[in-house]
């Protein structure tokens, strides 16, 4: 049972970080479907660093984080500067990240799989160091977003870019910042996935984690605290989907439930819950109002 | 109005830029891009397997035409259906169930039953985001993404629990003989044993897509809602009804694609462990094709050629004595580049630049929206 909890926590970390990244992007008005691709990119770079260049795990995490931040510039350029549709741009980013990862992996290593077994994030007891770091990032994100003037400005851009612009806030720069932060965090998250959860980068390393993070962002109502709880909850169901049928709690009815419920059911939970949450919150005021609409200065 | 005019120039520009980007990537990774492209587009259709390859291109086109139509149909009503993948899987689940079940009917009845089941499966799955959008104002983008994953799990569970012979089998029971989609006359022409009626289903759907959208009252209403739903509402059209119908049909088209894909190639279904990705490819096809029927046909042809001909990009490398193979993932790179180009709207941007530079410099009037946008909707116009 405690094992289950620790696995859940390690599953929650990348989801939490990516969803926090998504919060920065969406709070600045850019809907980020490309989180999946950003995670994939981070995972790929990290795997390449540890396997091909034999860098230490910390250096690899930093390199992956920064390079995904640069990769996110592409998304920012398309959505902010070119003002293209954000959903299409995100879909394209996902496709580009996965194709590029597998292609470059194949060119450099001769295989589309990059082993990362040898280099793992060190642990204190049952907790990864990265878990502690991500809690610090969570606190920092909350502080920045809700306790600083810069955070207030970023949020105002996502709510009403026209008003923000008229108050002298540089909307485009703020949105670039939001998207780049989302890239940094999603890249770190992807890197953590391949160095603490799965043992190789391949086409299935991220496998929808970016979309679950998107779900968490919505389920957690674009707020760090909500995101924290949602990611723990979704990670728990994800864990049950993987190891639920071999977990023993010694509590009769729970064990029976775990044995008799198909693992596919647990895997569906995050998605179904998110849809339900969307139904209840569709008329609410949780989503940043201007998210999804490209800001055009000329139309002020 | 003619739909084939508005998209063709942006389509050609996008394809050219997409291929150029891919060639740069090939060159950067140390291969000869000219050889790769001649291998892809020429060797594929001139070597000893040429007719066979054409057959495979046709086989590959059918499901992606259908998923492309699915995305495009919803797009015309202003809906972004990222859920074609899930609807594709649900359609295939229904179709496979219908193909396994022994109705005791001859082939010419069994096959329509299967196609109907596939359409229904996809349509019902598409109906969910349609209803949620219409009655709860829930954004269809997120719902359809989530439903893709739910569909995958539903398919995995249902197929492995109810449609397999043994416990640990990874493929379903054999389909009934009467469910075969095989098209013998096509097999005779192209020699590929898996030639099937899918391409006919796709072409008929393509024609119906055009007819329904442009020649019927329903299609007019759907497009009106997509073009400006406030105006449509004001003129007495039911926006909610349009959204629901559009998602239903859109889902059904993707479902048909699933049936063609799984029933056309084998006589049992290998239960997928992850996405087939043809639903996602539908997004690329629809957008690259300018959401117009002819455009969808052309872009699905292009993407099918890339998918089938990718092996010849490496074959040419062999002929030059280069031992290292160009990874076949270059096909994914090319498709991704095309989508990236479409996302950046490079086709429309370049065209717009050319058009506005033709005007006299004193003409300070803001450039008018090109008229053809009404039909081949620009990407930002609708979403």
Coordinates of C-alpha atoms in Angstrom, one line a residue, chain A residues 33 36 74 77-78 82-85 87-89 91-92 95-96 99-100 102-103 106-107 112 204 207-208 211 214-215 218 262 264 267-268 271-272 274-275 278-279 282-283, chain B residues 25-26 29 31 80 82 132 135-138 141-143 145-147 149-150 153-154 156-157 274 283 287 326-327 329-330 332-333 336 339-340 343-345 349 379-380 383:
Chain A
X33 CA -2.1 21.5 -26.7
X36 CA 2.6 16.4 -24.9
X74 CA 8.7 27.7 -32.1
X77 CA 6.4 32.2 -32.7
X78 CA 3.5 30.4 -34.4
X82 CA 2.1 34.7 -36.5
X83 CA -1.2 34.6 -34.6
X84 CA -2.0 31.2 -36.0
X85 CA -4.6 28.9 -34.5
X87 CA -4.9 24.2 -31.4
X88 CA -3.4 23.5 -34.8
X89 CA -0.1 24.8 -33.7
X91 CA -1.1 19.5 -32.8
X92 CA 1.7 20.3 -35.1
X95 CA 3.8 15.7 -34.3
X96 CA 7.1 17.5 -34.9
X99 CA 8.9 12.6 -35.3
X100 CA 12.1 14.6 -34.6
X102 CA 12.5 9.2 -33.2
X103 CA 14.3 10.3 -36.4
X106 CA 17.6 6.6 -35.1
X107 CA 20.3 8.6 -36.9
X112 CA 14.4 4.5 -32.2
X204 CA 5.6 5.5 -26.1
X207 CA 2.2 8.2 -24.1
X208 CA -0.4 10.8 -23.3
X211 CA -2.6 15.4 -22.4
X214 CA -3.7 19.3 -19.8
X215 CA -6.6 17.5 -18.1
X218 CA -8.5 22.0 -16.4
X262 CA -9.9 -4.2 -15.4
X264 CA -8.3 -0.2 -18.6
X267 CA -6.6 4.3 -17.2
X268 CA -9.8 5.9 -18.3
X271 CA -10.1 11.5 -19.0
X272 CA -13.6 10.7 -17.9
X274 CA -11.9 15.7 -16.8
X275 CA -14.9 15.6 -19.1
X278 CA -15.6 20.3 -17.8
X279 CA -19.4 19.9 -17.8
X282 CA -18.2 25.1 -18.5
X283 CA -20.3 28.0 -17.3
Chain B
X25 CA 16.5 18.1 -42.6
X26 CA 17.7 15.2 -44.8
X29 CA 21.5 14.6 -41.3
X31 CA 22.1 12.4 -46.8
X80 CA -12.3 21.2 -34.3
X82 CA -9.3 16.2 -32.7
X132 CA -21.7 18.4 -24.6
X135 CA -26.1 21.7 -24.3
X136 CA -23.3 22.5 -21.8
X137 CA -21.1 24.7 -23.9
X138 CA -18.1 22.5 -23.3
X141 CA -11.3 20.3 -28.4
X142 CA -10.5 19.1 -24.9
X143 CA -13.4 16.6 -24.8
X145 CA -8.7 14.6 -26.9
X146 CA -9.9 13.0 -23.7
X147 CA -12.3 10.7 -25.5
X149 CA -7.9 7.9 -24.8
X150 CA -11.1 6.6 -23.4
X153 CA -9.1 1.8 -23.4
X154 CA -12.7 0.8 -24.3
X156 CA -8.6 -2.7 -25.7
X157 CA -10.9 -3.9 -22.9
X274 CA -1.6 2.4 -28.7
X283 CA -6.1 16.6 -39.1
X287 CA -6.0 21.3 -43.1
X326 CA 18.0 7.1 -44.1
X327 CA 15.7 6.2 -41.2
X329 CA 11.0 8.0 -39.6
X330 CA 11.7 10.6 -42.3
X332 CA 6.9 11.1 -40.1
X333 CA 9.2 14.1 -40.3
X336 CA 5.0 16.7 -39.4
X339 CA 1.4 20.1 -40.6
X340 CA 3.9 22.7 -39.3
X343 CA -0.1 25.6 -38.8
X344 CA 2.1 28.6 -39.8
X345 CA -0.3 29.2 -42.7
X349 CA 0.7 34.2 -46.1
X379 CA -7.7 28.1 -40.8
X380 CA -8.2 30.9 -38.4
X383 CA -11.9 27.9 -35.2

